[in-house]
């Protein structure tokens, strides 16, 4: 069974940093692109960032470009999101999700339960 | 960037009703469209890929159609367990944008 388990969320002040992790299991991690998608409580879905199987292609939403960095460690079956200069509007559940293929981009399936990031003073 | 617009943003229907949700792309996206269902308190679940390909295990009352810029998700006979928010998403190109969602209530 494919499992994606996020961690690293929490309460942080504006301007500070946070690093999210996603532990993947149940599939051959380095065969698939991966993504981060966020959802503010009670609101819609926003794609944040994606990374291909070999990290050759990385993309970001304009709203996080220059502040967030996605990375992966295929040896550890893990996906990461380094978030710097956080803003209140970054408050959301952050979901790790698996792409259908190795390259850029397909549909997303499945999704992790998410980790909540709250940015507030 | 290509924008994805869903309508309506919410709807109320009765059990057994036929429900149709529309998703419009601001540019031609061929059939590179997926539909997701998000039940209250749950994570999104993939229903349909390539505009009309039903995922394994998804009830046959769900169907998708369209190509180019206009797409629809249809529930042929609404069931209580279909109460959820539905999202379309275009993929292939960056960014893989989601529509704003359609909340379906009974």
mmCIF file of C-alpha atoms in Angstrom:
data_model
loop_
_atom_site.group_PDB
_atom_site.id
_atom_site.type_symbol
_atom_site.label_atom_id
_atom_site.label_comp_id
_atom_site.label_asym_id
_atom_site.label_seq_id
_atom_site.Cartn_x
_atom_site.Cartn_y
_atom_site.Cartn_z
ATOM 1 C CA UNK A 1 0.000 0.000 0.000
ATOM 2 C CA UNK A 2 1.314 3.425 -0.957
ATOM 3 C CA UNK A 3 1.819 5.649 2.068
ATOM 4 C CA UNK A 4 2.886 9.266 2.254
ATOM 5 C CA UNK A 5 3.450 10.688 5.719
ATOM 6 C CA UNK A 6 4.239 14.359 6.169
ATOM 7 C CA UNK A 7 5.909 15.918 9.183
ATOM 8 C CA UNK A 8 7.516 19.149 10.255
ATOM 9 C CA UNK A 9 4.542 21.485 10.408
ATOM 10 C CA UNK A 10 3.858 23.774 13.309
ATOM 11 C CA UNK A 11 3.395 27.313 14.522
ATOM 12 C CA UNK A 12 5.948 29.819 13.293
ATOM 13 C CA UNK A 13 6.319 33.588 13.289
ATOM 14 C CA UNK A 14 6.323 35.577 10.055
ATOM 15 C CA UNK A 15 9.763 35.750 8.473
ATOM 16 C CA UNK A 16 10.939 32.500 10.024
ATOM 17 C CA UNK A 17 11.678 29.163 8.358
ATOM 18 C CA UNK A 18 10.339 25.640 8.496
ATOM 19 C CA UNK A 19 11.291 22.372 6.831
ATOM 20 C CA UNK A 20 8.666 19.820 5.882
ATOM 21 C CA UNK A 21 9.373 16.168 5.223
ATOM 22 C CA UNK A 22 7.406 13.436 3.498
ATOM 23 C CA UNK A 23 8.254 9.780 4.086
ATOM 24 C CA UNK A 24 7.150 7.552 1.220
ATOM 25 C CA UNK A 25 6.601 3.809 1.263
ATOM 26 C CA UNK A 26 4.829 1.092 -0.684
ATOM 27 C CA UNK A 27 6.187 2.061 -4.097
ATOM 28 C CA UNK A 28 9.467 2.611 -5.929
ATOM 29 C CA UNK A 29 10.027 6.205 -4.911
ATOM 30 C CA UNK A 30 12.649 7.070 -7.510
ATOM 31 C CA UNK A 31 10.302 6.097 -10.340
ATOM 32 C CA UNK A 32 7.953 9.020 -9.716
ATOM 33 C CA UNK A 33 7.805 12.767 -9.663
ATOM 34 C CA UNK A 34 6.484 14.240 -6.425
ATOM 35 C CA UNK A 35 4.654 17.390 -5.428
ATOM 36 C CA UNK A 36 3.642 19.581 -2.539
ATOM 37 C CA UNK A 37 0.074 20.920 -2.590
ATOM 38 C CA UNK A 38 -1.321 23.180 0.110
ATOM 39 C CA UNK A 39 -4.815 23.924 1.334
ATOM 40 C CA UNK A 40 -5.626 26.766 3.725
ATOM 41 C CA UNK A 41 -8.217 25.576 6.245
ATOM 42 C CA UNK A 42 -11.642 25.710 4.631
ATOM 43 C CA UNK A 43 -10.282 26.800 1.247
ATOM 44 C CA UNK A 44 -9.230 25.266 -2.054
ATOM 45 C CA UNK A 45 -6.165 23.451 -3.317
ATOM 46 C CA UNK A 46 -3.009 25.235 -4.460
ATOM 47 C CA UNK A 47 -0.107 23.446 -6.105
ATOM 48 C CA UNK A 48 3.118 24.608 -4.455
ATOM 49 C CA UNK A 49 6.005 22.769 -6.053
ATOM 50 C CA UNK A 50 6.965 19.680 -8.036
ATOM 51 C CA UNK A 51 10.146 17.692 -8.626
ATOM 52 C CA UNK A 52 10.828 14.981 -11.214
ATOM 53 C CA UNK A 53 12.207 11.571 -10.316
ATOM 54 C CA UNK A 54 15.833 12.595 -10.770
ATOM 55 C CA UNK A 55 15.446 16.214 -9.590
ATOM 56 C CA UNK A 56 16.269 17.400 -13.103
ATOM 57 C CA UNK A 57 13.098 19.480 -13.328
ATOM 58 C CA UNK A 58 11.848 21.520 -10.398
ATOM 59 C CA UNK A 59 9.009 24.015 -10.496
ATOM 60 C CA UNK A 60 7.317 26.376 -8.096
ATOM 61 C CA UNK A 61 4.140 28.361 -7.865
ATOM 62 C CA UNK A 62 4.768 32.075 -8.288
ATOM 63 C CA UNK A 63 3.489 32.624 -4.747
ATOM 64 C CA UNK A 64 6.438 30.717 -3.244
ATOM 65 C CA UNK A 65 9.179 31.139 -5.845
ATOM 66 C CA UNK A 66 12.402 32.361 -4.285
ATOM 67 C CA UNK A 67 11.241 31.462 -0.752
ATOM 68 C CA UNK A 68 10.570 27.701 -0.904
ATOM 69 C CA UNK A 69 12.917 24.923 -2.026
ATOM 70 C CA UNK A 70 11.809 21.407 -2.883
ATOM 71 C CA UNK A 71 14.215 18.488 -2.763
ATOM 72 C CA UNK A 72 14.209 14.730 -2.546
ATOM 73 C CA UNK A 73 16.483 11.978 -1.296
ATOM 74 C CA UNK A 74 15.757 8.847 -3.288
ATOM 75 C CA UNK A 75 18.003 6.762 -1.032
ATOM 76 C CA UNK A 76 15.814 7.706 1.916
ATOM 77 C CA UNK A 77 12.472 7.622 0.040
ATOM 78 C CA UNK A 78 11.872 11.155 1.232
ATOM 79 C CA UNK A 79 10.601 14.463 -0.122
ATOM 80 C CA UNK A 80 11.309 17.803 1.490
ATOM 81 C CA UNK A 81 10.106 21.394 1.383
ATOM 82 C CA UNK A 82 12.320 24.096 2.849
ATOM 83 C CA UNK A 83 10.163 27.149 3.528
ATOM 84 C CA UNK A 84 11.863 30.477 4.212
ATOM 85 C CA UNK A 85 10.585 33.974 4.872
ATOM 86 C CA UNK A 86 7.193 32.600 5.796
ATOM 87 C CA UNK A 87 4.132 34.819 5.523
ATOM 88 C CA UNK A 88 0.697 34.582 7.162
ATOM 89 C CA UNK A 89 -0.761 33.663 3.773
ATOM 90 C CA UNK A 90 1.386 30.503 3.783
ATOM 91 C CA UNK A 91 -0.827 29.133 6.559
ATOM 92 C CA UNK A 92 -2.239 25.853 5.255
ATOM 93 C CA UNK A 93 -2.219 22.111 5.361
ATOM 94 C CA UNK A 94 0.708 20.963 3.221
ATOM 95 C CA UNK A 95 0.155 17.686 1.408
ATOM 96 C CA UNK A 96 2.758 15.499 -0.209
ATOM 97 C CA UNK A 97 1.445 13.764 -3.296
ATOM 98 C CA UNK A 98 2.785 11.304 -5.841
ATOM 99 C CA UNK A 99 2.696 11.992 -9.551
ATOM 100 C CA UNK A 100 1.485 9.275 -11.891
ATOM 101 C CA UNK A 101 4.816 9.202 -13.704
ATOM 102 C CA UNK A 102 8.486 10.136 -13.425
ATOM 103 C CA UNK A 103 8.466 13.335 -15.439
ATOM 104 C CA UNK A 104 6.613 16.611 -15.538
ATOM 105 C CA UNK A 105 3.658 16.433 -14.910
ATOM 106 C CA UNK A 106 0.810 14.014 -14.564
ATOM 107 C CA UNK A 107 -2.082 13.676 -12.206
ATOM 108 C CA UNK A 108 -1.620 13.184 -8.485
ATOM 109 C CA UNK A 109 -2.390 9.967 -6.667
ATOM 110 C CA UNK A 110 -2.385 9.358 -3.748
ATOM 111 C CA UNK A 111 -2.145 12.204 -1.245
ATOM 112 C CA UNK A 112 -0.705 12.261 2.239
ATOM 113 C CA UNK A 113 -2.781 13.411 5.215
ATOM 114 C CA UNK A 114 -0.913 16.684 5.372
ATOM 115 C CA UNK A 115 0.927 18.692 7.989
ATOM 116 C CA UNK A 116 -0.434 22.011 9.232
ATOM 117 C CA UNK A 117 1.696 25.128 9.029
ATOM 118 C CA UNK A 118 0.460 28.199 10.886
ATOM 119 C CA UNK A 119 2.288 31.461 10.329
ATOM 120 C CA UNK A 120 1.325 34.095 12.846
ATOM 121 C CA UNK A 121 2.811 36.560 15.247
ATOM 122 C CA UNK B 1 -0.482 30.716 -16.821
ATOM 123 C CA UNK B 2 -3.589 28.744 -17.726
ATOM 124 C CA UNK B 3 -6.504 29.439 -15.386
ATOM 125 C CA UNK B 4 -9.071 26.808 -14.442
ATOM 126 C CA UNK B 5 -12.587 28.016 -13.636
ATOM 127 C CA UNK B 6 -15.177 25.738 -12.092
ATOM 128 C CA UNK B 7 -18.908 26.319 -11.915
ATOM 129 C CA UNK B 8 -20.950 26.373 -9.908
ATOM 130 C CA UNK B 9 -18.940 26.992 -6.739
ATOM 131 C CA UNK B 10 -21.605 25.104 -4.800
ATOM 132 C CA UNK B 11 -24.809 23.239 -5.436
ATOM 133 C CA UNK B 12 -27.518 21.497 -3.524
ATOM 134 C CA UNK B 13 -29.240 18.438 -4.959
ATOM 135 C CA UNK B 14 -31.354 15.490 -3.887
ATOM 136 C CA UNK B 15 -30.502 11.819 -3.760
ATOM 137 C CA UNK B 16 -30.947 10.380 -7.227
ATOM 138 C CA UNK B 17 -30.436 13.683 -9.029
ATOM 139 C CA UNK B 18 -28.117 14.041 -11.972
ATOM 140 C CA UNK B 19 -25.360 16.518 -11.091
ATOM 141 C CA UNK B 20 -23.084 18.271 -13.563
ATOM 142 C CA UNK B 21 -19.992 20.301 -12.701
ATOM 143 C CA UNK B 22 -18.195 22.369 -15.304
ATOM 144 C CA UNK B 23 -14.508 23.203 -15.575
ATOM 145 C CA UNK B 24 -13.214 25.676 -18.139
ATOM 146 C CA UNK B 25 -9.567 26.229 -19.072
ATOM 147 C CA UNK B 26 -8.364 29.625 -20.246
ATOM 148 C CA UNK B 27 -6.417 27.903 -23.047
ATOM 149 C CA UNK B 28 -6.598 24.601 -24.886
ATOM 150 C CA UNK B 29 -5.345 21.807 -22.620
ATOM 151 C CA UNK B 30 -6.267 18.916 -24.917
ATOM 152 C CA UNK B 31 -7.525 16.250 -22.496
ATOM 153 C CA UNK B 32 -4.919 16.853 -19.776
ATOM 154 C CA UNK B 33 -7.500 17.164 -17.035
ATOM 155 C CA UNK B 34 -8.087 15.304 -13.780
ATOM 156 C CA UNK B 35 -10.970 15.379 -11.316
ATOM 157 C CA UNK B 36 -10.600 14.901 -7.569
ATOM 158 C CA UNK B 37 -13.153 14.351 -4.813
ATOM 159 C CA UNK B 38 -12.498 15.671 -1.316
ATOM 160 C CA UNK B 39 -14.910 14.535 1.348
ATOM 161 C CA UNK B 40 -15.180 16.577 4.558
ATOM 162 C CA UNK B 41 -12.118 16.051 6.734
ATOM 163 C CA UNK B 42 -10.409 13.847 4.160
ATOM 164 C CA UNK B 43 -7.659 14.280 1.597
ATOM 165 C CA UNK B 44 -8.395 14.588 -2.123
ATOM 166 C CA UNK B 45 -9.008 11.374 -4.011
ATOM 167 C CA UNK B 46 -8.401 10.966 -7.736
ATOM 168 C CA UNK B 47 -11.607 10.159 -9.625
ATOM 169 C CA UNK B 48 -10.823 10.728 -13.290
ATOM 170 C CA UNK B 49 -7.727 11.281 -15.397
ATOM 171 C CA UNK B 50 -7.312 12.239 -19.038
ATOM 172 C CA UNK B 51 -10.693 13.984 -18.841
ATOM 173 C CA UNK B 52 -12.735 10.783 -19.016
ATOM 174 C CA UNK B 53 -10.794 7.789 -17.657
ATOM 175 C CA UNK B 54 -12.447 6.550 -14.496
ATOM 176 C CA UNK B 55 -10.018 5.329 -11.870
ATOM 177 C CA UNK B 56 -10.271 1.787 -10.568
ATOM 178 C CA UNK B 57 -12.819 1.464 -7.782
ATOM 179 C CA UNK B 58 -14.665 4.688 -8.604
ATOM 180 C CA UNK B 59 -18.420 4.080 -8.998
ATOM 181 C CA UNK B 60 -19.689 4.100 -12.552
ATOM 182 C CA UNK B 61 -22.184 6.868 -11.729
ATOM 183 C CA UNK B 62 -19.233 9.223 -12.095
ATOM 184 C CA UNK B 63 -18.189 10.215 -15.594
ATOM 185 C CA UNK B 64 -16.065 12.877 -17.210
ATOM 186 C CA UNK B 65 -16.120 14.414 -20.640
ATOM 187 C CA UNK B 66 -14.671 17.223 -22.676
ATOM 188 C CA UNK B 67 -11.559 18.291 -24.494
ATOM 189 C CA UNK B 68 -9.809 21.530 -25.315
ATOM 190 C CA UNK B 69 -11.182 24.139 -22.924
ATOM 191 C CA UNK B 70 -14.509 22.796 -21.670
ATOM 192 C CA UNK B 71 -14.946 19.813 -19.386
ATOM 193 C CA UNK B 72 -17.693 18.298 -17.269
ATOM 194 C CA UNK B 73 -17.918 15.927 -14.342
ATOM 195 C CA UNK B 74 -21.280 14.193 -14.098
ATOM 196 C CA UNK B 75 -22.758 12.203 -11.260
ATOM 197 C CA UNK B 76 -25.631 10.310 -12.864
ATOM 198 C CA UNK B 77 -27.510 9.575 -9.644
ATOM 199 C CA UNK B 78 -26.314 11.442 -6.573
ATOM 200 C CA UNK B 79 -25.768 9.344 -3.462
ATOM 201 C CA UNK B 80 -25.345 10.531 0.145
ATOM 202 C CA UNK B 81 -21.696 9.455 0.101
ATOM 203 C CA UNK B 82 -21.025 11.803 -2.819
ATOM 204 C CA UNK B 83 -21.278 14.869 -0.571
ATOM 205 C CA UNK B 84 -17.883 16.420 -1.134
ATOM 206 C CA UNK B 85 -15.968 19.193 -2.843
ATOM 207 C CA UNK B 86 -14.846 18.375 -6.366
ATOM 208 C CA UNK B 87 -11.772 19.889 -8.003
ATOM 209 C CA UNK B 88 -10.554 19.837 -11.561
ATOM 210 C CA UNK B 89 -6.850 20.090 -12.323
ATOM 211 C CA UNK B 90 -4.954 20.601 -15.520
ATOM 212 C CA UNK B 91 -1.583 18.847 -15.742
ATOM 213 C CA UNK B 92 1.341 18.371 -18.187
ATOM 214 C CA UNK B 93 2.390 22.037 -18.159
ATOM 215 C CA UNK B 94 3.604 24.143 -15.263
ATOM 216 C CA UNK B 95 1.852 25.084 -13.082
ATOM 217 C CA UNK B 96 -0.532 22.114 -12.718
ATOM 218 C CA UNK B 97 -3.415 24.347 -11.673
ATOM 219 C CA UNK B 98 -6.527 23.402 -9.740
ATOM 220 C CA UNK B 99 -9.959 24.858 -10.215
ATOM 221 C CA UNK B 100 -11.574 26.632 -7.301
ATOM 222 C CA UNK B 101 -13.738 23.665 -6.352
ATOM 223 C CA UNK B 102 -17.441 22.812 -6.382
ATOM 224 C CA UNK B 103 -19.092 21.919 -3.105
ATOM 225 C CA UNK B 104 -21.891 19.376 -3.536
ATOM 226 C CA UNK B 105 -24.463 19.166 -0.752
ATOM 227 C CA UNK B 106 -27.711 17.329 -0.220
#
